[in-house]
XYZ file of C-alpha atoms in Angstrom:
692
model
C 0.000 0.000 0.000
C 2.103 2.925 -1.210
C 1.582 6.248 0.562
C 1.961 9.158 -1.830
C 2.809 12.519 -0.243
C 1.714 15.485 -2.352
C 3.287 18.998 -2.414
C 0.654 20.415 -0.034
C 1.589 17.778 2.558
C -1.527 15.654 2.080
C -1.110 11.882 1.733
C -2.924 9.498 -0.607
C -2.896 5.742 0.050
C -3.438 3.099 -2.622
C -4.115 -0.622 -2.365
C -1.325 -1.461 -4.808
C 1.129 -0.005 -7.296
C -0.161 2.972 -9.284
C 1.213 5.196 -12.012
C 1.824 8.904 -11.543
C -0.975 9.508 -14.048
C -3.421 7.462 -11.968
C -2.556 9.558 -8.930
C -3.257 12.690 -10.974
C -6.629 11.192 -11.999
C -7.472 10.485 -8.376
C -6.889 14.178 -7.574
C -9.015 15.450 -10.448
C -9.725 15.008 -14.151
C -8.544 18.551 -14.966
C -5.156 17.887 -13.387
C -4.823 14.566 -15.217
C -5.627 16.262 -18.516
C -3.096 19.042 -17.890
C -0.343 16.731 -16.621
C 2.768 16.240 -18.789
C 5.077 14.542 -16.287
C 5.839 14.005 -12.624
C 8.558 14.474 -10.048
C 9.015 11.385 -7.900
C 11.108 12.129 -4.810
C 12.424 15.145 -6.717
C 13.340 13.182 -9.876
C 11.637 14.237 -13.118
C 9.775 11.225 -14.509
C 7.187 10.041 -17.026
C 3.517 10.039 -16.081
C 3.582 6.297 -16.750
C 6.125 5.748 -13.927
C 4.909 3.054 -11.522
C 4.837 3.985 -7.841
C 5.024 0.844 -5.700
C 6.432 2.276 -2.468
C 6.040 5.362 -0.303
C 7.242 8.508 -2.065
C 6.766 12.223 -2.581
C 5.003 13.129 -5.819
C 4.476 16.396 -7.691
C 2.501 16.462 -10.931
C 4.157 18.586 -13.622
C 1.917 20.774 -15.772
C 2.577 23.376 -18.428
C 2.297 26.237 -15.910
C 3.318 26.600 -12.287
C 0.808 27.609 -9.628
C 1.978 31.197 -10.146
C 1.052 30.963 -13.834
C 4.643 30.974 -15.118
C 5.954 28.438 -17.649
C 7.217 25.428 -15.718
C 10.890 24.716 -16.583
C 10.376 20.997 -15.904
C 7.460 20.885 -18.339
C 9.517 22.638 -21.017
C 12.370 20.185 -20.403
C 10.023 17.263 -21.026
C 8.498 18.935 -24.065
C 11.827 19.771 -25.691
C 13.325 16.364 -24.992
C 10.298 14.877 -26.720
C 10.521 17.358 -29.603
C 14.158 16.316 -30.131
C 12.924 12.736 -30.716
C 10.247 13.935 -33.120
C 12.818 15.960 -35.050
C 15.226 13.019 -35.176
C 12.506 10.738 -36.566
C 11.580 13.352 -39.164
C 15.226 13.812 -40.188
C 15.674 10.081 -40.690
C 12.617 10.125 -42.946
C 14.117 12.937 -45.020
C 17.696 11.563 -44.922
C 17.394 7.787 -44.413
C 21.159 7.258 -43.933
C 21.417 9.650 -40.974
C 22.893 8.112 -37.794
C 21.743 9.572 -34.475
C 24.290 10.351 -31.782
C 22.550 12.211 -28.928
C 19.931 14.938 -28.505
C 19.469 16.738 -25.191
C 17.038 19.532 -24.282
C 18.445 22.994 -23.571
C 17.240 26.027 -21.645
C 15.781 27.566 -24.809
C 15.262 24.511 -27.017
C 17.105 21.329 -27.931
C 19.602 19.897 -30.368
C 20.510 16.589 -31.901
C 24.006 15.624 -33.033
C 23.752 13.493 -36.163
C 26.213 11.854 -38.559
C 25.009 12.326 -42.144
C 26.245 10.484 -45.228
C 29.071 12.341 -46.964
C 27.064 12.477 -50.168
C 23.915 13.703 -48.389
C 24.660 16.408 -45.813
C 21.812 18.252 -44.158
C 21.157 21.786 -45.424
C 18.939 24.624 -44.255
C 16.910 24.007 -47.386
C 15.796 20.706 -45.766
C 14.152 22.464 -42.803
C 10.773 22.844 -44.476
C 10.568 19.147 -45.387
C 11.659 18.103 -41.883
C 9.129 20.383 -40.193
C 6.405 18.980 -42.457
C 7.277 15.449 -41.279
C 7.324 16.671 -37.674
C 3.832 18.112 -38.121
C 2.620 14.710 -39.282
C 4.207 12.948 -36.304
C 2.670 15.430 -33.869
C -0.711 15.100 -35.570
C -0.536 11.288 -35.164
C -0.419 11.901 -31.395
C 1.597 8.733 -30.803
C 2.487 7.822 -27.228
C 6.077 7.962 -25.984
C 6.434 4.383 -24.791
C 9.347 3.344 -22.593
C 10.708 -0.188 -22.426
C 13.815 -1.646 -20.817
C 16.140 -4.546 -21.584
C 18.842 -6.231 -19.494
C 22.285 -4.908 -20.403
C 23.356 -8.060 -22.260
C 20.174 -8.202 -24.342
C 20.259 -4.482 -24.963
C 23.875 -4.536 -26.149
C 23.049 -7.444 -28.430
C 20.197 -5.431 -29.932
C 22.487 -2.446 -30.518
C 25.221 -4.614 -32.007
C 22.666 -5.892 -34.481
C 21.669 -2.347 -35.436
C 25.327 -1.457 -36.000
C 25.408 2.177 -34.847
C 28.719 2.746 -33.106
C 27.314 5.926 -31.620
C 24.454 4.193 -29.839
C 26.729 1.362 -28.736
C 29.054 3.945 -27.222
C 26.158 5.709 -25.486
C 25.024 2.410 -24.000
C 28.503 1.509 -22.764
C 28.788 4.896 -21.092
C 25.445 4.356 -19.365
C 26.597 0.947 -18.107
C 29.933 2.364 -16.927
C 27.959 5.020 -15.027
C 26.104 2.262 -13.138
C 23.020 1.441 -15.227
C 21.870 -2.161 -14.768
C 19.465 -1.965 -17.719
C 19.128 -0.094 -21.009
C 16.000 1.832 -21.901
C 14.393 2.836 -25.198
C 11.525 5.133 -26.082
C 9.294 4.217 -28.987
C 7.189 6.953 -30.528
C 4.189 4.690 -30.606
C 4.373 0.898 -30.396
C 7.733 -0.779 -29.580
C 8.970 -2.964 -32.416
C 6.688 -1.206 -34.888
C 7.252 2.538 -34.683
C 10.366 4.699 -34.537
C 12.458 4.384 -31.364
C 15.678 5.621 -29.816
C 17.950 4.559 -26.981
C 17.079 7.059 -24.242
C 16.826 7.448 -20.469
C 13.843 9.810 -20.766
C 11.636 11.231 -19.468
C 9.111 12.478 -22.039
C 5.652 13.984 -22.331
C 2.841 11.409 -22.711
C 2.498 11.701 -26.500
C 3.660 13.627 -29.556
C 0.360 15.520 -29.659
C 1.384 17.459 -26.533
C 4.015 19.324 -28.585
C 2.137 22.495 -29.414
C 4.629 24.356 -31.617
C 8.189 23.868 -32.809
C 10.781 25.219 -35.193
C 14.161 24.096 -36.488
C 16.503 26.989 -35.826
C 19.967 26.351 -37.229
C 22.818 23.990 -38.048
C 26.309 23.886 -36.543
C 29.373 21.667 -36.717
C 30.188 19.390 -33.805
C 32.573 16.530 -33.022
C 31.965 13.190 -31.406
C 32.799 13.542 -27.695
C 33.882 17.110 -28.474
C 37.155 15.798 -29.930
C 38.121 17.637 -33.125
C 40.176 14.593 -34.150
C 37.081 12.389 -33.992
C 34.006 12.089 -36.252
C 32.586 15.341 -37.530
C 28.881 15.661 -36.786
C 26.077 18.070 -37.642
C 24.299 19.661 -34.701
C 20.689 20.484 -35.533
C 19.146 23.074 -33.201
C 15.425 23.464 -32.631
C 12.993 24.818 -30.115
C 9.501 23.876 -28.963
C 6.691 25.337 -26.864
C 3.262 24.279 -25.716
C 1.576 26.899 -27.888
C 2.210 28.767 -31.116
C 1.728 32.014 -29.208
C 4.674 31.155 -26.942
C 6.802 30.158 -29.941
C 5.970 33.398 -31.757
C 6.826 35.372 -28.627
C 10.190 33.591 -28.382
C 11.003 34.215 -32.056
C 10.090 37.881 -31.567
C 12.462 37.974 -28.602
C 15.251 36.584 -30.770
C 14.694 39.255 -33.405
C 14.651 41.937 -30.731
C 17.820 40.493 -29.209
C 19.566 40.775 -32.576
C 18.561 44.428 -32.843
C 19.732 45.039 -29.282
C 23.012 43.099 -29.455
C 25.358 45.237 -27.358
C 28.340 44.198 -29.484
C 26.705 45.655 -32.605
C 25.321 48.732 -30.851
C 28.595 49.276 -29.005
C 30.375 49.641 -32.334
C 27.584 51.672 -33.963
C 27.400 54.103 -31.026
C 31.176 54.111 -30.430
C 30.915 52.960 -26.808
C 33.749 50.433 -26.482
C 36.368 48.586 -28.485
C 38.053 45.201 -28.140
C 41.329 44.878 -30.028
C 43.243 41.651 -30.730
C 46.566 43.384 -30.150
C 45.427 44.424 -26.675
C 43.858 41.038 -25.978
C 40.473 39.387 -26.232
C 38.237 40.015 -23.254
C 40.075 43.262 -22.400
C 37.749 46.202 -22.964
C 38.861 49.600 -24.233
C 36.275 52.184 -23.176
C 35.942 54.949 -25.754
C 35.135 58.536 -24.668
C 31.407 58.002 -25.285
C 31.266 54.691 -23.430
C 33.371 56.102 -20.610
C 30.687 58.734 -20.020
C 28.044 56.040 -19.447
C 30.302 54.159 -17.051
C 31.419 57.311 -15.210
C 27.839 58.556 -14.790
C 26.869 55.228 -13.230
C 29.893 55.288 -10.930
C 29.321 58.900 -9.841
C 25.649 58.285 -9.158
C 26.056 55.094 -7.129
C 29.072 56.654 -5.385
C 26.823 59.480 -4.196
C 24.311 56.969 -2.849
C 27.127 55.148 -1.018
C 28.341 58.309 0.678
C 24.799 58.947 1.928
C 24.879 55.483 3.518
C 28.187 55.951 5.282
C 30.583 54.160 2.933
C 34.193 55.302 2.582
C 36.262 54.864 -0.575
C 39.476 52.855 -0.708
C 41.927 52.080 -3.502
C 43.885 48.859 -3.870
C 46.545 47.539 -6.277
C 45.684 45.237 -9.159
C 48.085 42.561 -7.955
C 48.895 40.832 -4.684
C 51.104 38.126 -3.261
C 49.966 34.594 -3.922
C 49.920 33.822 -0.220
C 47.172 36.414 0.274
C 44.836 34.487 -2.028
C 45.854 31.163 -0.510
C 44.719 32.441 2.867
C 41.428 33.674 1.399
C 40.905 30.415 -0.498
C 40.685 32.079 -3.918
C 43.893 30.246 -4.828
C 43.777 27.425 -5.687
C 39.927 27.348 -5.548
C 39.645 29.649 -8.586
C 42.952 28.552 -10.122
C 41.470 27.381 -13.424
C 39.880 30.796 -13.981
C 42.886 32.870 -12.898
C 45.773 34.300 -14.839
C 49.049 32.463 -14.365
C 50.863 33.714 -11.241
C 53.828 36.043 -11.735
C 57.212 34.946 -10.330
C 60.009 37.263 -9.250
C 62.732 37.543 -11.896
C 65.516 36.324 -9.596
C 63.511 33.266 -8.603
C 62.676 32.364 -12.206
C 66.347 32.669 -13.188
C 67.334 30.358 -10.333
C 64.795 27.602 -11.065
C 65.601 27.861 -14.768
C 69.236 27.041 -13.991
C 68.030 24.094 -11.911
C 66.201 22.755 -14.967
C 62.828 23.027 -13.236
C 59.988 22.064 -15.592
C 56.750 24.022 -15.908
C 54.849 21.084 -14.386
C 57.197 20.962 -11.386
C 56.946 24.727 -10.953
C 53.142 24.512 -10.977
C 53.121 21.668 -8.454
C 55.512 23.507 -6.120
C 53.375 26.628 -6.388
C 50.184 24.721 -5.645
C 51.844 22.961 -2.721
C 52.873 26.251 -1.167
C 56.634 25.726 -1.547
C 57.046 28.934 -3.522
C 55.323 32.280 -3.650
C 54.615 34.761 -6.387
C 52.116 37.430 -7.362
C 48.644 37.169 -8.837
C 46.442 39.545 -10.793
C 43.688 39.857 -8.219
C 40.636 37.670 -8.899
C 38.701 39.371 -6.072
C 38.887 42.642 -4.135
C 37.898 41.222 -0.749
C 41.359 40.086 0.501
C 42.703 43.613 -0.041
C 39.808 45.187 1.843
C 40.301 42.658 4.632
C 43.890 43.811 4.985
C 42.732 47.436 5.249
C 40.404 46.405 8.085
C 43.235 44.496 9.774
C 45.704 47.377 9.394
C 44.887 48.718 12.873
C 42.993 47.691 16.026
C 39.196 47.990 15.862
C 36.625 48.574 18.559
C 32.966 47.593 18.654
C 32.279 51.336 18.526
C 33.956 51.501 15.079
C 31.571 48.995 13.547
C 30.062 48.786 11.044
C 32.953 49.730 8.760
C 31.874 50.032 5.126
C 34.698 50.058 2.557
C 33.836 50.629 -1.116
C 35.898 50.546 -4.300
C 35.369 50.333 -8.015
C 37.997 47.618 -8.100
C 39.243 45.910 -11.252
C 39.682 42.133 -11.099
C 40.983 39.566 -13.574
C 39.698 36.150 -14.648
C 41.081 33.814 -17.270
C 37.929 32.989 -19.226
C 38.191 30.520 -22.082
C 38.324 32.305 -25.444
C 35.184 30.520 -26.649
C 33.227 31.884 -23.668
C 34.155 35.551 -24.156
C 31.251 37.723 -25.259
C 31.539 41.479 -25.726
C 31.065 43.205 -22.370
C 29.112 40.414 -20.694
C 31.984 37.896 -20.465
C 35.441 39.435 -20.227
C 38.870 38.808 -18.683
C 39.181 42.121 -16.879
C 36.222 43.830 -15.251
C 35.521 46.434 -12.606
C 33.207 45.621 -9.713
C 31.297 48.257 -7.756
C 32.527 46.397 -4.730
C 32.076 47.012 -1.034
C 32.855 45.026 2.073
C 31.167 45.696 5.375
C 32.626 44.563 8.692
C 30.066 44.448 11.463
C 29.033 42.860 14.717
C 26.727 39.878 14.568
C 23.856 41.911 16.033
C 24.269 44.372 13.121
C 24.083 41.786 10.316
C 20.330 42.016 9.709
C 20.300 45.810 9.391
C 23.414 45.896 7.224
C 22.106 43.232 4.826
C 18.802 45.094 4.573
C 20.676 48.304 3.794
C 22.637 46.535 1.058
C 19.474 45.128 -0.461
C 17.765 48.512 -0.422
C 20.738 49.982 -2.288
C 20.481 47.322 -5.006
C 16.750 47.974 -5.273
C 17.315 51.738 -5.593
C 19.804 51.114 -8.390
C 17.469 48.822 -10.328
C 14.398 51.013 -9.837
C 16.226 54.142 -10.983
C 17.294 52.406 -14.180
C 13.846 51.004 -14.895
C 14.906 47.427 -14.186
C 11.904 46.839 -11.965
C 11.014 43.294 -13.071
C 13.254 41.093 -10.958
C 13.252 38.122 -8.639
C 15.456 37.478 -5.640
C 17.505 34.294 -5.463
C 18.987 33.100 -2.188
C 22.029 30.963 -2.993
C 22.606 28.290 -0.354
C 25.312 25.675 0.071
C 24.902 22.186 -1.334
C 25.216 19.875 1.670
C 26.639 17.151 -0.578
C 29.458 19.341 -1.942
C 32.928 19.716 -0.420
C 33.697 23.111 -1.998
C 32.355 25.172 0.922
C 34.611 26.279 3.764
C 33.627 26.891 7.367
C 31.581 25.327 10.148
C 28.014 24.144 9.379
C 26.690 26.113 12.383
C 28.160 29.317 10.982
C 26.631 28.563 7.585
C 23.241 28.032 9.206
C 23.377 31.510 10.762
C 24.514 33.165 7.543
C 21.861 31.424 5.440
C 19.102 32.394 7.853
C 20.280 36.026 7.789
C 19.970 35.990 3.990
C 16.527 34.398 4.103
C 15.241 36.929 6.626
C 16.570 39.932 4.696
C 15.267 38.698 1.326
C 11.810 38.108 2.795
C 11.538 41.805 3.704
C 11.859 42.944 0.083
C 8.330 41.952 -0.867
C 9.564 40.393 -4.126
C 9.452 36.834 -5.394
C 12.144 34.860 -3.541
C 13.556 31.473 -4.534
C 16.131 29.349 -2.738
C 18.745 27.509 -4.794
C 21.109 25.054 -3.078
C 24.559 24.958 -4.652
C 24.528 28.648 -5.700
C 26.398 29.970 -2.635
C 29.946 31.316 -2.852
C 32.524 28.983 -1.333
C 32.782 31.229 1.758
C 29.128 32.090 2.338
C 25.501 32.260 1.118
C 24.372 35.091 -1.134
C 21.362 37.004 -2.348
C 21.269 37.651 -6.091
C 18.940 39.931 -8.008
C 17.860 38.218 -11.242
C 16.546 40.951 -13.516
C 14.235 40.529 -16.503
C 14.848 43.014 -19.306
C 12.268 44.547 -21.656
C 12.230 41.505 -23.938
C 11.975 38.960 -21.140
C 15.578 37.776 -20.805
C 16.957 37.203 -17.311
C 20.293 38.571 -16.074
C 21.930 38.041 -12.695
C 23.075 41.513 -11.599
C 23.301 42.846 -8.027
C 24.504 40.548 -5.252
C 24.839 40.567 -1.440
C 26.777 37.884 0.455
C 27.059 37.138 4.177
C 30.453 35.745 5.179
C 31.498 34.330 8.551
C 34.435 32.434 7.070
C 36.932 34.910 5.606
C 37.105 36.861 8.906
C 38.078 33.574 10.536
C 40.618 32.652 7.850
C 42.307 36.052 8.284
C 41.862 36.036 12.087
C 40.028 39.370 12.082
C 39.062 40.861 15.435
C 37.486 43.792 17.168
C 37.443 44.568 20.875
C 33.935 44.245 22.252
C 32.176 46.125 25.038
C 33.421 43.388 27.377
C 36.982 44.379 26.480
C 37.540 40.964 24.864
C 38.355 40.146 21.206
C 35.450 39.137 18.953
C 35.174 38.060 15.336
C 33.401 40.472 12.932
C 30.988 39.318 10.254
C 31.805 40.360 6.695
C 29.235 41.331 4.069
C 30.146 41.490 0.381
C 27.877 43.588 -1.853
C 27.820 44.905 -5.404
C 24.648 46.636 -6.710
C 25.795 46.506 -10.336
C 28.261 43.629 -10.155
C 30.634 43.834 -13.106
C 30.458 47.336 -14.588
C 31.248 45.871 -18.009
C 28.467 43.335 -17.800
C 26.034 45.842 -16.331
C 26.640 48.370 -19.124
C 26.273 45.554 -21.684
C 22.903 44.651 -20.166
C 21.833 48.314 -20.150
C 22.788 48.743 -23.805
C 20.528 45.829 -24.722
C 17.758 46.808 -22.289
C 17.582 50.349 -23.705
C 18.513 49.229 -27.251
C 21.287 51.825 -27.058
C 18.829 54.668 -26.368
C 19.998 55.575 -22.864
C 17.900 57.817 -20.626
C 18.969 61.448 -20.793
C 21.133 61.418 -17.650
C 23.192 58.479 -18.954
C 23.374 59.358 -22.649
C 26.934 60.073 -23.870
C 25.575 62.945 -25.958
C 22.415 64.414 -24.513
C 21.592 67.068 -27.102
C 22.669 67.816 -30.651
C 21.999 71.282 -32.058
C 21.142 71.205 -35.777
C 21.374 74.492 -37.726
C 19.196 74.434 -40.840
C 21.964 76.203 -42.819
C 25.310 77.893 -42.398
C 23.481 81.164 -41.634
C 22.342 79.673 -38.313
C 25.691 78.193 -37.219
C 26.496 81.095 -34.901
C 23.126 80.879 -33.185
C 23.581 77.101 -32.884
C 26.916 77.678 -31.142
C 25.241 80.184 -28.791
C 22.588 77.607 -27.829
C 25.322 74.997 -27.412
C 27.280 77.290 -25.085
C 24.180 77.895 -22.938
C 23.701 74.160 -22.538
C 27.372 73.493 -21.774
C 27.289 76.173 -19.077
C 24.624 74.088 -17.290
C 26.576 70.842 -17.621
C 24.611 69.374 -20.548
C 26.606 67.169 -22.947
C 25.951 68.800 -26.304
C 27.443 69.204 -29.788
C 26.638 71.163 -32.947
C 26.308 69.522 -36.357
C 27.818 72.097 -38.718
C 28.100 69.768 -41.719
C 26.778 71.103 -45.009
C 24.037 68.482 -45.105
C 20.315 69.135 -45.372
C 18.660 69.353 -41.983
C 16.709 66.117 -42.611
C 20.025 64.298 -43.039
C 21.263 65.792 -39.777
C 18.080 64.678 -38.009
C 18.529 61.169 -39.386
C 22.169 61.010 -38.259
C 21.301 62.211 -34.752
C 18.616 59.516 -34.581
C 21.115 56.857 -35.710
C 23.284 57.791 -32.707
C 20.186 57.585 -30.479
C 20.687 61.097 -29.068
C 17.781 61.890 -26.716
C 17.065 65.419 -27.955
C 17.809 67.388 -31.110
C 17.441 71.168 -31.146
C 16.825 72.518 -34.666
C 17.595 76.193 -35.161
C 16.945 78.516 -38.084
C 16.526 82.270 -38.628
C 12.989 82.292 -37.153
C 14.170 80.434 -34.059
C 17.005 82.900 -33.596
C 14.654 85.851 -33.935
C 12.305 84.361 -31.320
C 15.097 83.153 -28.998
C 13.876 79.576 -29.177
C 14.654 76.119 -30.554
C 12.549 73.498 -32.356
C 12.772 70.256 -30.382
C 12.755 66.650 -31.530
C 13.024 63.615 -29.217
C 14.504 60.239 -30.106
C 11.836 57.639 -30.862
C 9.154 60.231 -31.706
C 8.727 60.777 -35.430
C 7.163 64.223 -35.328
C 8.782 67.388 -33.980
C 7.630 68.236 -30.458
C 7.397 71.953 -31.160
C 9.252 75.159 -30.366
C 10.327 76.310 -26.920
C 12.330 79.292 -25.557
C 16.001 78.468 -25.106
C 15.923 79.156 -21.351
C 12.950 76.840 -20.874
C 14.668 74.166 -22.988
C 17.854 74.391 -20.908
C 16.023 74.304 -17.577
C 13.852 71.404 -18.710
C 16.908 69.353 -19.635
C 18.706 70.168 -16.391
C 15.639 69.147 -14.385
C 15.240 65.851 -16.285
C 18.902 65.008 -15.745
C 18.744 65.858 -12.040
C 15.726 63.624 -11.351
C 17.088 60.752 -13.460
C 14.111 60.900 -15.818
C 11.351 60.858 -13.213
C 10.076 63.995 -15.001
C 10.867 64.408 -18.691
C 11.001 67.432 -20.928
C 9.065 65.549 -23.596
C 6.148 65.180 -21.165
C 5.784 68.965 -21.023
C 5.126 69.088 -24.756
C 2.627 66.240 -24.541
C 0.834 67.948 -21.650
C 0.700 71.222 -23.567
C -0.990 69.575 -26.567
C -3.324 67.345 -24.570
């Protein structure tokens, strides 16, 4: 009599074994109809899974209780769609040999070996999708069956696909005591594939799909092995969701920060300088500097003090912190002193021996800093501290260095050198709650000001089964609870994710959704009881005895490079006025108005507005078009009539028609006010109100 515990804590008892689908039926016909899979003791499974002992069961449907798309449901759907695509491809190209086809976060792919004389081409997509439509329309069940390893290997040997034989051997080596297949329909009659599953109940549950692209791949990722074709696709439960996703992709192309960064002259990456090393141009530097100045002002209001630290430190510093060798694979190679290198070279020391001696702590060197926190710790430890001194809040726009693989580099969002709007707070344990709340409010202010108001809060906890975390479990419990309590006060959606903590402590991340629905992890706050212990930090308490401070790491923006990259894409390069590299461009209608244009420009510069004059001999319509291509918030057109009236004709980016004319003084004051309030009140709104 299995007892099935449901997510709400209720328990259902059955007289004998039941399937997950039968449990769903017992709850209600609507749930059974909506069900696409199940989670049995946390493991994603088919609805046909037999439950013959006590377990916890959650029925997976297209949407979560909150109405959001369920990631588990999409996983099942896309895994199933990969099978449908593979069957369709083998119909179109009968000699195609399947390798493997996993689901992805945004779709799925299948690696396939095609005959040399019949490669797959994009021109085949239409025929493949037509076959997929037929398979979906047939609404054939995904039917699982298993075979003992010996029988299964015999079956595969008879089929002769070395790829499937290899997959099976890997499964056995990983501990599988049986091999499983999924038939799309009836085993032995319909198409099937070696697969662990799970899948949706039938092909008819696949609402909409599309083959996206082709790419080259290699068997086992080895470029010396068989060359394969990777076929990418995506699938959703409805055509509406698919259309929305395709629209997002088109918008993402238009908003690509790498393209816009070049078009708007914001940053440059040069091979001779090095990939992943960003050169900020004058225009891009304005955006970054405005962000830094603004958040710096907010920090001063909250009692932070600025510090400056070198870009390099002794290797022993990072060994004490745990960053070396914990982050060794993503760090630049340590730098040795010249005299030491000359000596070991004479000894005939190999690179491997040098690396081993370095890792073992026999030798020291210097490291481009992977983190700012050890340096800030040393500032705290530079003199005795009293409980009256705490909290101490040290902030720095500190540049750090990571050795990212070249294939993972991506414009501003994945680089090898980046600047963090970093701060480290040292406080008493009774101050932790207030300090974490203050950090979270700062992140929220930053996101709200920039219009990034659609976000969720993720509390990253340790994985109890992992050995990467340092420190006592009791200390971790306190730090994790502090993060939970602070996150709960924000009033936003909060999720907990084991395994997402830093190695020294839990963290709170802000996961922001941009205007086209993509998620980005930006601001972060981390509570750390461990680094103060590793560095033996102290303060003298009110009892005149030494105590250990708690350390809080926080960064509202995170990487400045990544944050600016996200902003470029969020705003599609059209920054709000206060951030725009060029806020106004004055456009004289002819040479006769150049002097007046310069006068208007000077008035704006006197009030701190970033402005230029377009004195090219182009027609004014061409000047308007060029200003729009640079996404300049406002253009001020001036001609003889404007000069006579002491006014300008105003156009705003994104609005096709001219807003109208306005006295120069009113124009200047309107811009200054909009900049000061960070766009809470806009000059363009005055024109709209006047014509309403």
